CSV table of C-alpha atoms and ligand atoms in Angstrom, one decimal:
chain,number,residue,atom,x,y,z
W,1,UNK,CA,-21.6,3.0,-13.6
W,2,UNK,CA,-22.2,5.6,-10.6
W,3,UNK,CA,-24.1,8.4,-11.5
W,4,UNK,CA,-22.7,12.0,-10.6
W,5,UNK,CA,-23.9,12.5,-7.4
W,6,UNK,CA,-23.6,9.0,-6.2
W,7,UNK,CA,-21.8,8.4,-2.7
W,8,UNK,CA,-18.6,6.7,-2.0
W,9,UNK,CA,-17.7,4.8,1.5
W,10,UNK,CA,-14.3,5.0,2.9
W,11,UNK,CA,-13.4,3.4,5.5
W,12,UNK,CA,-10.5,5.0,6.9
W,13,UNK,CA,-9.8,8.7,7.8
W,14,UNK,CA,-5.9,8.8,6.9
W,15,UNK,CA,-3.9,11.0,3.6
W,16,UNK,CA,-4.9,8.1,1.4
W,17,UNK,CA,-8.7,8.8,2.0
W,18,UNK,CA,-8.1,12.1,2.1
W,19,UNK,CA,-6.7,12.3,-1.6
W,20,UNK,CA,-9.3,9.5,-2.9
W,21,UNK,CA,-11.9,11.8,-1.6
W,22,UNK,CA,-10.9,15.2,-3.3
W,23,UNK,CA,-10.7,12.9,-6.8
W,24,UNK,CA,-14.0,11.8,-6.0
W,25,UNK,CA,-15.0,14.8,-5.9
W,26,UNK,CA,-13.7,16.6,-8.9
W,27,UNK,CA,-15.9,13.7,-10.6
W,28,UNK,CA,-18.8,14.7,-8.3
W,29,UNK,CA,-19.2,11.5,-6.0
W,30,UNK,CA,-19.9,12.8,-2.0
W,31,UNK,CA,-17.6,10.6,0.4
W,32,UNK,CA,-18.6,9.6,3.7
W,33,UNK,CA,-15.9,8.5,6.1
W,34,UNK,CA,-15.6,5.9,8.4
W,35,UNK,CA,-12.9,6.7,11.2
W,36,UNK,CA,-13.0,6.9,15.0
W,37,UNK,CA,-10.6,10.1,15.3
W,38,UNK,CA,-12.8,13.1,15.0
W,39,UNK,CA,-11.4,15.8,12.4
W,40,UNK,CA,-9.5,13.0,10.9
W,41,UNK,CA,-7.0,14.1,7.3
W,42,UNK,CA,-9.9,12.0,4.9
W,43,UNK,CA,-13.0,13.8,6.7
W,44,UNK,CA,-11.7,17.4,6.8
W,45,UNK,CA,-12.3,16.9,2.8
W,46,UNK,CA,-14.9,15.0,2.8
W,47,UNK,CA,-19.2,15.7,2.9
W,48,UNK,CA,-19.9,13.5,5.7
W,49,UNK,CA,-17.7,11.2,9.1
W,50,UNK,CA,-19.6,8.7,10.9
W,51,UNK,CA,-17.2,9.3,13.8
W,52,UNK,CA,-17.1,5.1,15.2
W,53,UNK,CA,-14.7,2.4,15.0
W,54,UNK,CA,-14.5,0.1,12.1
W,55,UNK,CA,-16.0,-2.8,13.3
W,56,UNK,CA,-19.0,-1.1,14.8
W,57,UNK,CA,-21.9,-3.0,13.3
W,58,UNK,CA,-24.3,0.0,13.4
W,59,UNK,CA,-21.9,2.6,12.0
W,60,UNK,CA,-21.4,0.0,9.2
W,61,UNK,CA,-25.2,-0.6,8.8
W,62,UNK,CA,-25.5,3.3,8.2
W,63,UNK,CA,-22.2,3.5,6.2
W,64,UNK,CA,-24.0,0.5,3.9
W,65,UNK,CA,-27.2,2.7,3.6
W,66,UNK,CA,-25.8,5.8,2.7
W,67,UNK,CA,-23.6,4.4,0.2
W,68,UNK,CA,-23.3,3.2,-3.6
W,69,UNK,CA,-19.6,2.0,-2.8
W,70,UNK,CA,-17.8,1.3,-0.1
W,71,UNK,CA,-14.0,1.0,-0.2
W,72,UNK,CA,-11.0,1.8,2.1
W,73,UNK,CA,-7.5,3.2,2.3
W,74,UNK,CA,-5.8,1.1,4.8
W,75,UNK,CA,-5.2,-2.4,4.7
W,76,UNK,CA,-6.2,-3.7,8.5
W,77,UNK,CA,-9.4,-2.6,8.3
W,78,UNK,CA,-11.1,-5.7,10.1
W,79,UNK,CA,-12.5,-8.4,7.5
W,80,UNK,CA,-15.7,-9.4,9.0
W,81,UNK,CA,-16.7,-5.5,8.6
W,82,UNK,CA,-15.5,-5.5,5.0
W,83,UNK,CA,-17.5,-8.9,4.6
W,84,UNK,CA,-20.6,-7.6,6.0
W,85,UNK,CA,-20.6,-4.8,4.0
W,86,UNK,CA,-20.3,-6.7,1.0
W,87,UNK,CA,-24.0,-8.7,2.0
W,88,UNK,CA,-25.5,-5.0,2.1
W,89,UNK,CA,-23.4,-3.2,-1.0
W,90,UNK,CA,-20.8,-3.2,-3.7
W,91,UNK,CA,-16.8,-3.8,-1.6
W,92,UNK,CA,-14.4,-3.0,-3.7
W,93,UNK,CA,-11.7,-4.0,-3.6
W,94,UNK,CA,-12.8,-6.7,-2.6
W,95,UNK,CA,-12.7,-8.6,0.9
W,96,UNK,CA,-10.6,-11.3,-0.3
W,97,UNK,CA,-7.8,-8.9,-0.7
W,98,UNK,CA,-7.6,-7.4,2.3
W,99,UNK,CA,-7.6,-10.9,4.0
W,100,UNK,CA,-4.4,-12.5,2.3
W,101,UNK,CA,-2.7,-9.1,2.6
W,102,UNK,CA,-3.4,-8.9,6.3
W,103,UNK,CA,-1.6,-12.2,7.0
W,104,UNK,CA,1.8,-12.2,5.3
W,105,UNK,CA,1.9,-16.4,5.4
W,106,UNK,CA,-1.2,-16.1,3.6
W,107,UNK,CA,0.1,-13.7,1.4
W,108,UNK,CA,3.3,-15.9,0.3
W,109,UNK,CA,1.0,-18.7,-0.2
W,110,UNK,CA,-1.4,-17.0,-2.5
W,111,UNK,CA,1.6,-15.6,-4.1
W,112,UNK,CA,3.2,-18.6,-4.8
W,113,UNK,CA,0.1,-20.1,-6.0
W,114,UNK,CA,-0.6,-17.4,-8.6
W,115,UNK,CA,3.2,-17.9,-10.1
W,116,UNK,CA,4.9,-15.0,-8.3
W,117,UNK,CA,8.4,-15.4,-7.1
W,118,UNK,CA,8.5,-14.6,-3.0
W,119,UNK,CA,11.7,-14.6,-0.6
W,120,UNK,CA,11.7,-18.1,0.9
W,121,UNK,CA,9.9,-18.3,3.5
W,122,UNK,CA,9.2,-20.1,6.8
W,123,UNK,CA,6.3,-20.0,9.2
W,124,UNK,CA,7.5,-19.4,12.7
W,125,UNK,CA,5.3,-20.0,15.9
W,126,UNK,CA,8.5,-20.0,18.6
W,127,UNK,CA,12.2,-20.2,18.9
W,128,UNK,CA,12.4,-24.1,17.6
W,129,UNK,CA,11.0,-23.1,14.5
W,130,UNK,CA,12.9,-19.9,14.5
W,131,UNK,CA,16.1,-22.2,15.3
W,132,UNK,CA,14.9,-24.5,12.2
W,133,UNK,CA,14.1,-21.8,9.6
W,134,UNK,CA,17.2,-20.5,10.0
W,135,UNK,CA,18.9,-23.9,9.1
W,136,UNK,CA,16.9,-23.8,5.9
W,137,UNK,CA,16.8,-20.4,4.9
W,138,UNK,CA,21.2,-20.1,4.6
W,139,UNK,CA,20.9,-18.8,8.6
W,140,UNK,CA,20.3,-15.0,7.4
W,141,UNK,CA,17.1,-13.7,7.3
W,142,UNK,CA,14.0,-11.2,8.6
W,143,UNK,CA,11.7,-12.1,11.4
W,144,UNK,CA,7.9,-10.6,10.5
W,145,UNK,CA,5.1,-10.9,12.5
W,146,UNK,CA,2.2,-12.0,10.4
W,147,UNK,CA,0.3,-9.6,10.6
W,148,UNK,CA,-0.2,-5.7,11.7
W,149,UNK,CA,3.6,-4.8,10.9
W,150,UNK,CA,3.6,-1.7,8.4
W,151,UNK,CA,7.0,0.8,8.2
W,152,UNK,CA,9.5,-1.9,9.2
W,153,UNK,CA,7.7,-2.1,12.4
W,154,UNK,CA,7.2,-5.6,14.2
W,155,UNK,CA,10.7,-6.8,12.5
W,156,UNK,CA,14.3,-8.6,13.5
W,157,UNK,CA,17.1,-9.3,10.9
W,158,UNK,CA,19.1,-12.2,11.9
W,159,UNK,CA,22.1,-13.5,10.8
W,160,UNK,CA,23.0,-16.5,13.2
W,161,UNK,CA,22.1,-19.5,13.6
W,162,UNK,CA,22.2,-18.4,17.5
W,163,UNK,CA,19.6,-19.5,19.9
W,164,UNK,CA,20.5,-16.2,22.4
W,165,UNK,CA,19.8,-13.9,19.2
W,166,UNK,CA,16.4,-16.1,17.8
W,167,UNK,CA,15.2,-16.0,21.7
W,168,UNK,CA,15.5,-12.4,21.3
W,169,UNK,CA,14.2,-12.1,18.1
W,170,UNK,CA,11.0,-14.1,19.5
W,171,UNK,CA,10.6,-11.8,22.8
W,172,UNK,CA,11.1,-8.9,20.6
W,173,UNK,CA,8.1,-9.6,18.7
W,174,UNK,CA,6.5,-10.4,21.7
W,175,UNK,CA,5.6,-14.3,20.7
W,176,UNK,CA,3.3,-13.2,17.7
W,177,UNK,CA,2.6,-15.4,15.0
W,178,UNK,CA,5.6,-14.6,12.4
W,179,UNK,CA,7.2,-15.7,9.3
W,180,UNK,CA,10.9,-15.7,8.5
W,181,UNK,CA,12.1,-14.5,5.6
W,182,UNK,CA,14.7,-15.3,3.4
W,183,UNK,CA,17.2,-12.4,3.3
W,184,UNK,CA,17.3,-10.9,-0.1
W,185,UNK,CA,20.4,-9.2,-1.7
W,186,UNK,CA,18.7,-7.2,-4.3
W,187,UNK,CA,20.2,-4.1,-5.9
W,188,UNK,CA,17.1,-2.2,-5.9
W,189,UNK,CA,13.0,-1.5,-4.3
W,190,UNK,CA,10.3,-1.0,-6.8
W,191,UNK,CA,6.5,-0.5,-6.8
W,192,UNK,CA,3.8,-1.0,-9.5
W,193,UNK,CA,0.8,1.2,-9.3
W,194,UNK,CA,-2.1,-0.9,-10.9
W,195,UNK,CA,-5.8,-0.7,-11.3
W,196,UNK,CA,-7.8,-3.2,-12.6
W,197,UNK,CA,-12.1,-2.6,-13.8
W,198,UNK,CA,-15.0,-4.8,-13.1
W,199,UNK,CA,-14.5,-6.3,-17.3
W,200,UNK,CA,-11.3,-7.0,-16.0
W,201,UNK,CA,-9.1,-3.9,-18.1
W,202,UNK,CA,-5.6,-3.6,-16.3
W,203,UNK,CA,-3.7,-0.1,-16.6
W,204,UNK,CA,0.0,0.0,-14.8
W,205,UNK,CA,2.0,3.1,-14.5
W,206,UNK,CA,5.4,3.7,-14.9
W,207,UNK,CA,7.3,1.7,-12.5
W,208,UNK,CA,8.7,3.6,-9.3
W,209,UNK,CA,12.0,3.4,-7.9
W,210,UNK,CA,11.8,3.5,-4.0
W,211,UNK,CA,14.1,4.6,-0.7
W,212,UNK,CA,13.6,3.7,2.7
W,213,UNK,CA,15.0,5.6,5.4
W,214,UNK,CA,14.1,3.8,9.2
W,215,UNK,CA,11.6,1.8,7.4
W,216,UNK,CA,9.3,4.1,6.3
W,217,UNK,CA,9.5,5.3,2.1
W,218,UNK,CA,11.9,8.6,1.7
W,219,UNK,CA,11.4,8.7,-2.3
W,220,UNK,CA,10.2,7.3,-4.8
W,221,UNK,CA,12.1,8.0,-8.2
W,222,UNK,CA,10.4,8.0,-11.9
W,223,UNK,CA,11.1,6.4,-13.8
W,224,UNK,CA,12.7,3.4,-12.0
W,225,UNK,CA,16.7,2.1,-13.9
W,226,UNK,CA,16.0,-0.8,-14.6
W,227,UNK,CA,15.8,-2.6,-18.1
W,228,UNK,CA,12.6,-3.7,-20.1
W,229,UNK,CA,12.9,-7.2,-18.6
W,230,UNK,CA,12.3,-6.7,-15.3
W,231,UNK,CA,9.6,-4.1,-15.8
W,232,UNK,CA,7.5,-6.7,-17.9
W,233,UNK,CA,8.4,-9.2,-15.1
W,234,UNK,CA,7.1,-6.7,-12.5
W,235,UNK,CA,3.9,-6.0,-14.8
W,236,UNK,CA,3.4,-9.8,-15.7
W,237,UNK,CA,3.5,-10.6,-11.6
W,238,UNK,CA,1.4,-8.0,-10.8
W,239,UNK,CA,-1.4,-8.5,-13.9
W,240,UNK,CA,-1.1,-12.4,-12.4
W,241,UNK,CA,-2.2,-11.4,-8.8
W,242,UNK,CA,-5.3,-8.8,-9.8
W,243,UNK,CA,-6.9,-11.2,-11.9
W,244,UNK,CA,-6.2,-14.3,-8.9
W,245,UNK,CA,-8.1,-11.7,-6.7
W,246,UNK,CA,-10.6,-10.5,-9.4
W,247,UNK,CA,-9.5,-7.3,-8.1
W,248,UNK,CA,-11.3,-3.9,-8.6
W,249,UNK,CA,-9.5,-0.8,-7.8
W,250,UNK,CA,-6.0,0.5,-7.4
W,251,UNK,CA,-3.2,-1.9,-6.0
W,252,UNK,CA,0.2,-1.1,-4.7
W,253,UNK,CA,3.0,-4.0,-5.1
W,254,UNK,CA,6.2,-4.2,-4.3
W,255,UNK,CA,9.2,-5.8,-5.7
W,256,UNK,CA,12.9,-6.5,-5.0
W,257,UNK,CA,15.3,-6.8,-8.4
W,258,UNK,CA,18.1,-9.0,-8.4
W,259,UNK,CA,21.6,-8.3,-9.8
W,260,UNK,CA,20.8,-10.0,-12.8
W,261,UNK,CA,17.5,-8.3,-13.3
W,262,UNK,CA,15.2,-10.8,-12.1
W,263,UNK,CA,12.4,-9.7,-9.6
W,264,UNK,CA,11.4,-11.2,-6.2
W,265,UNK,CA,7.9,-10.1,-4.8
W,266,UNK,CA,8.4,-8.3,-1.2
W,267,UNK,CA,4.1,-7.5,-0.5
W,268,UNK,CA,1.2,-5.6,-2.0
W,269,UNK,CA,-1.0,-3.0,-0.4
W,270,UNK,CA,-5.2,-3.2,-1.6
W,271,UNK,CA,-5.1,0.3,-1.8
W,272,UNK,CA,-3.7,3.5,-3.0
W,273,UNK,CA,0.0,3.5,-2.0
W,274,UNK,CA,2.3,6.2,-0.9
W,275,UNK,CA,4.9,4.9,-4.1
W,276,UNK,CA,1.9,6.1,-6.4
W,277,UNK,CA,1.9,9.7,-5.0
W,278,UNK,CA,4.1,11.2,-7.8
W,279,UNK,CA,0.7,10.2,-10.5
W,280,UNK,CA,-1.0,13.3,-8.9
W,281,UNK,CA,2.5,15.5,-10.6
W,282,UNK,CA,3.4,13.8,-13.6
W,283,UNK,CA,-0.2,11.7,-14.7
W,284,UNK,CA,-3.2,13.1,-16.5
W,285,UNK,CA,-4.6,10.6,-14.0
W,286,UNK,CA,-3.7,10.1,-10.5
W,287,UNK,CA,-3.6,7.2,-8.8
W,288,UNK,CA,-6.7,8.4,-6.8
W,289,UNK,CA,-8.8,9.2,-9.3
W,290,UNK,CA,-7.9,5.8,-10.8
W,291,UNK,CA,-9.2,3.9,-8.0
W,292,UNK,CA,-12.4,5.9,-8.0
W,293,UNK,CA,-13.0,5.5,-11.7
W,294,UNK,CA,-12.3,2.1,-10.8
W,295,UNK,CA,-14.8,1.5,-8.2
W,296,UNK,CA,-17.3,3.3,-9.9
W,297,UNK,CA,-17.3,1.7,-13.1
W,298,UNK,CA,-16.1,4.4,-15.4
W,299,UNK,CA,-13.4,4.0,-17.3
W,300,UNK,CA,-9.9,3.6,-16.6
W,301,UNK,CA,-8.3,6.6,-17.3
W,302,UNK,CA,-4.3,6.3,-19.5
W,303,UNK,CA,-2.1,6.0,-17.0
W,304,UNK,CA,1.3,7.3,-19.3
W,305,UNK,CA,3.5,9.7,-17.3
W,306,UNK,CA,4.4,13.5,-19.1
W,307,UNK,CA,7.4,13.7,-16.9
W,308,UNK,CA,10.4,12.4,-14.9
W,309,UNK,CA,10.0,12.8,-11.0
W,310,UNK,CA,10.9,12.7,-7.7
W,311,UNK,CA,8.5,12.0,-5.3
W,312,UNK,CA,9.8,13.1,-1.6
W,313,UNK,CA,7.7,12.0,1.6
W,314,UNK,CA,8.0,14.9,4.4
W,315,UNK,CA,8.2,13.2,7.4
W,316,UNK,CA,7.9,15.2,11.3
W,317,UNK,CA,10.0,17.7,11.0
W,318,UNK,CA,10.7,18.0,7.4
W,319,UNK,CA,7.2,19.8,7.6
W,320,UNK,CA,9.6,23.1,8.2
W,321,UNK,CA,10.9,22.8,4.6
W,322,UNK,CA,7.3,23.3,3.1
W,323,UNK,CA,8.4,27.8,2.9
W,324,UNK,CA,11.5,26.6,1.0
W,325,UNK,CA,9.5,24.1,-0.6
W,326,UNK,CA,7.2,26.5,-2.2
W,327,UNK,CA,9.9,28.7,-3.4
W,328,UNK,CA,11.4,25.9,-5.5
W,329,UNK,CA,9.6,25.8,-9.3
W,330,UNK,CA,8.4,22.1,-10.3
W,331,UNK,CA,7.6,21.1,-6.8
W,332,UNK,CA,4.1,19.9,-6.0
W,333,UNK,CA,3.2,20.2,-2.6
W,334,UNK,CA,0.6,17.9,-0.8
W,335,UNK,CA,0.2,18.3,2.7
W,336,UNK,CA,-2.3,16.4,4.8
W,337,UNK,CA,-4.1,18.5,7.7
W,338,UNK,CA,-2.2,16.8,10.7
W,339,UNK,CA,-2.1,19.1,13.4
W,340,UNK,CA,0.9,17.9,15.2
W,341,UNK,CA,4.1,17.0,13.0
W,342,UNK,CA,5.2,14.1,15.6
W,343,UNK,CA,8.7,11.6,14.6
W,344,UNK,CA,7.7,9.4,12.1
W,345,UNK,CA,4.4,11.0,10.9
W,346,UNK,CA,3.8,11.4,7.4
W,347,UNK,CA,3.0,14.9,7.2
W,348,UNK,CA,2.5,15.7,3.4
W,349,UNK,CA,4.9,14.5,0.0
W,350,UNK,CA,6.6,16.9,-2.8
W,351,UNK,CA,6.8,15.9,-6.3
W,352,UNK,CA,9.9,17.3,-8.4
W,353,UNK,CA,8.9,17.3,-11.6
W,354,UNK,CA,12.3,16.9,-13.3
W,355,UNK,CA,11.7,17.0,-17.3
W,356,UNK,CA,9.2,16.9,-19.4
W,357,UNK,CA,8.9,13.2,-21.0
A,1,AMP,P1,8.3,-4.8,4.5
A,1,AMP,O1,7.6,-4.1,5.7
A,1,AMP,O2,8.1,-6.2,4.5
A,1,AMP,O3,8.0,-4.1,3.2
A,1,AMP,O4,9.9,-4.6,4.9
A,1,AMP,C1,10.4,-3.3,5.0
A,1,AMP,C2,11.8,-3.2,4.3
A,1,AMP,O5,12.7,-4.1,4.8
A,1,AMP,C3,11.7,-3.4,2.8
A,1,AMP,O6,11.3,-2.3,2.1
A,1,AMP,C4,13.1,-3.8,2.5
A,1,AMP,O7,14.0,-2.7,2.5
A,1,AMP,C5,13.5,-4.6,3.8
A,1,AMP,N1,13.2,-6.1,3.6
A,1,AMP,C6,12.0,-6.7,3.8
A,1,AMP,N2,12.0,-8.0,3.6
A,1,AMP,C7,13.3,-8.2,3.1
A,1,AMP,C8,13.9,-9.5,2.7
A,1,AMP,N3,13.3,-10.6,2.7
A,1,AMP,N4,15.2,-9.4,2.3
A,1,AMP,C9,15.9,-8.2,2.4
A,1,AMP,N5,15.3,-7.0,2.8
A,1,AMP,C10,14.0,-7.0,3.1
């Protein structure tokens, strides 16, 4: 268990390090981030930023030294760094995670292994295999590059069996490695916020109900409508894959429910995830400090909800709502310290708290 006073590495400077390090710190941990943008959301609330990319083996050398822990908040952060940091100190999550969510074939796979329903899938190197998955996959589906696609980004629908749209599809991805997936017609999006201890403990909050709008979440609704069923199927998938990874920490994962209730696996984040943002409002303990306690070997906190809630991203512009915003009662305002509110940015969240439970 850390002590009070004990340091925590994060490696990346984003809102999700940001609001991991202010939890640390109302348990007394110091942060140090890792992030090569100067004045970066995470370090402007932080005690220390080794300003240098993440792969740089002497910034992670003095990260190592300086720490007790070492986690991160984004899941790209380059394996062989997380690797090597886990030779010098305690990773968590650990390394293993962030390497099967970074590759999404990998990710099916070790789904599938652990007993979790996926989309059908194909893996797709060029337009012949494109041409071919289609065949098998019902000729509807999504093209995904394998890895580094976040927000919808680095994606093609198709709904052809066409070799002009699948040569398209291909160029529009720019040749990257890529999976096609089995188009899903599910009636709803839903996330489960986990952690999971070093003894193995799980907690899972309520389940979250969640919007898209151009890829990127709008809102995330608590608690989800959807029956008993399908929330101990989400629960059951999702205690399946953290003890598969022997995972410590604070999970994201995300589902698609079928008309008759059943649930398909979409992907899962080895982090803190924007769909957990409404646990700061309506939880005794937030998804942050979760992760934390996590991490640092205390104990998981309850996870049970005193309220129904809407959690609202604000996205570029919507940053000109936050003066109405803070006139409405029951909203809880985040914002995240980025200068410039460009398309597309996640600039802060509100949480409408709309009952009490
Ligand atoms: P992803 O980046 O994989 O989470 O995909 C972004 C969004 O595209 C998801 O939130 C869904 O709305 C949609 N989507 C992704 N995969 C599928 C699929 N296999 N079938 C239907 N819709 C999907």
């Amino acid at each position: 268990m850390l002590q009070a006073g004990s340091t925590i590495g994060i490696i990346g400077g984003g809102q999700l390090g940001r609001m991991l390090a202010m939890a640390a710190a109302r348990l007394s941990f110091k942060t140090i981030i890792l992030e090569p943008q100067a004045d970066c959301p995470a370090a402007q609330v932080a005690n220390r930023q080794i300003i240098a990319a993440y792969d740089d083996r002497a910034a992670l050398q003095e990260l190592a030294e300086a720490c007790d822990v070492i986690t991160y908040e984004f899941e790209n952060v380059p394996v062989e760094a997380a690797q090597f940091l886990a030779t010098k100190t305690i990773v968590s999550p650990p390394p293993l995670a962030l390497e099967i969510s970074q590759d999404r074939v990998a990710e099916k796979q070790f789904l599938n292994e652990s007993d979790i329903a996926t989309a059908p899938w194909r893996v797709v190197d060029d337009v012949e295999d494109l041409i071919a998955a289609l065949g098998a996959l019902n000729e509807r589906g999504i093209l995904k590059t394998r890895r580094f696609g976040y927000d919808g980004k680095g994606q093609v629908r198709l709904n052809s069996l066409d070799n002009e749209a699948a040569t398209q599809a291909i160029a529009a991805i720019k040749n990257a490695p890529a999976i096609l997936e089995g188009f899903v017609e599910f009636t709803r999006e839903v996330s489960v916020i986990a952690a999971r201890d070093k003894a193995g403990n799980v907690r899972i909050y309520d389940i979250a109900e969640n919007v898209h709008k151009d890829g990127i979440l709008d809102t995330s609704t608590i608690p989800a409508e959807i029956s008993t069923d399908t929330a101990v199927a989400c629960a059951r998938a999702t205690y399946n894959l953290l003890h598969a990874l022997d995972y410590v920490g604070v999970l994201g994962f995300e589902f698609f429910v079928l008309p008759d209730g059943s649930v398909v696996a979409n992907e899962f984040a080895p982090r803190v995830h924007n769909s957990g943002h409404w646990t700061e409002a309506a939880c005794a303990v937030s998804q942050f400090e979760q992760h934390i306690r996590a991490i640092a070997g205390l104990p998981l906190g309850d996870p049970k909800r005193h309220s129904d809630c809407v959690m609202e991203n604000l996205i570029g512009d919507d940053v000109l709502k936050v003066p109405a915003i803070l006139a409405e009662s029951d909203a809880v305002l985040h914002l995240y310290g980025k200068a410039e509110a460009r398309p597309g940015r996640k600039m802060g969240h509100v949480t409408r708290i709309k009952s009490g439970k």
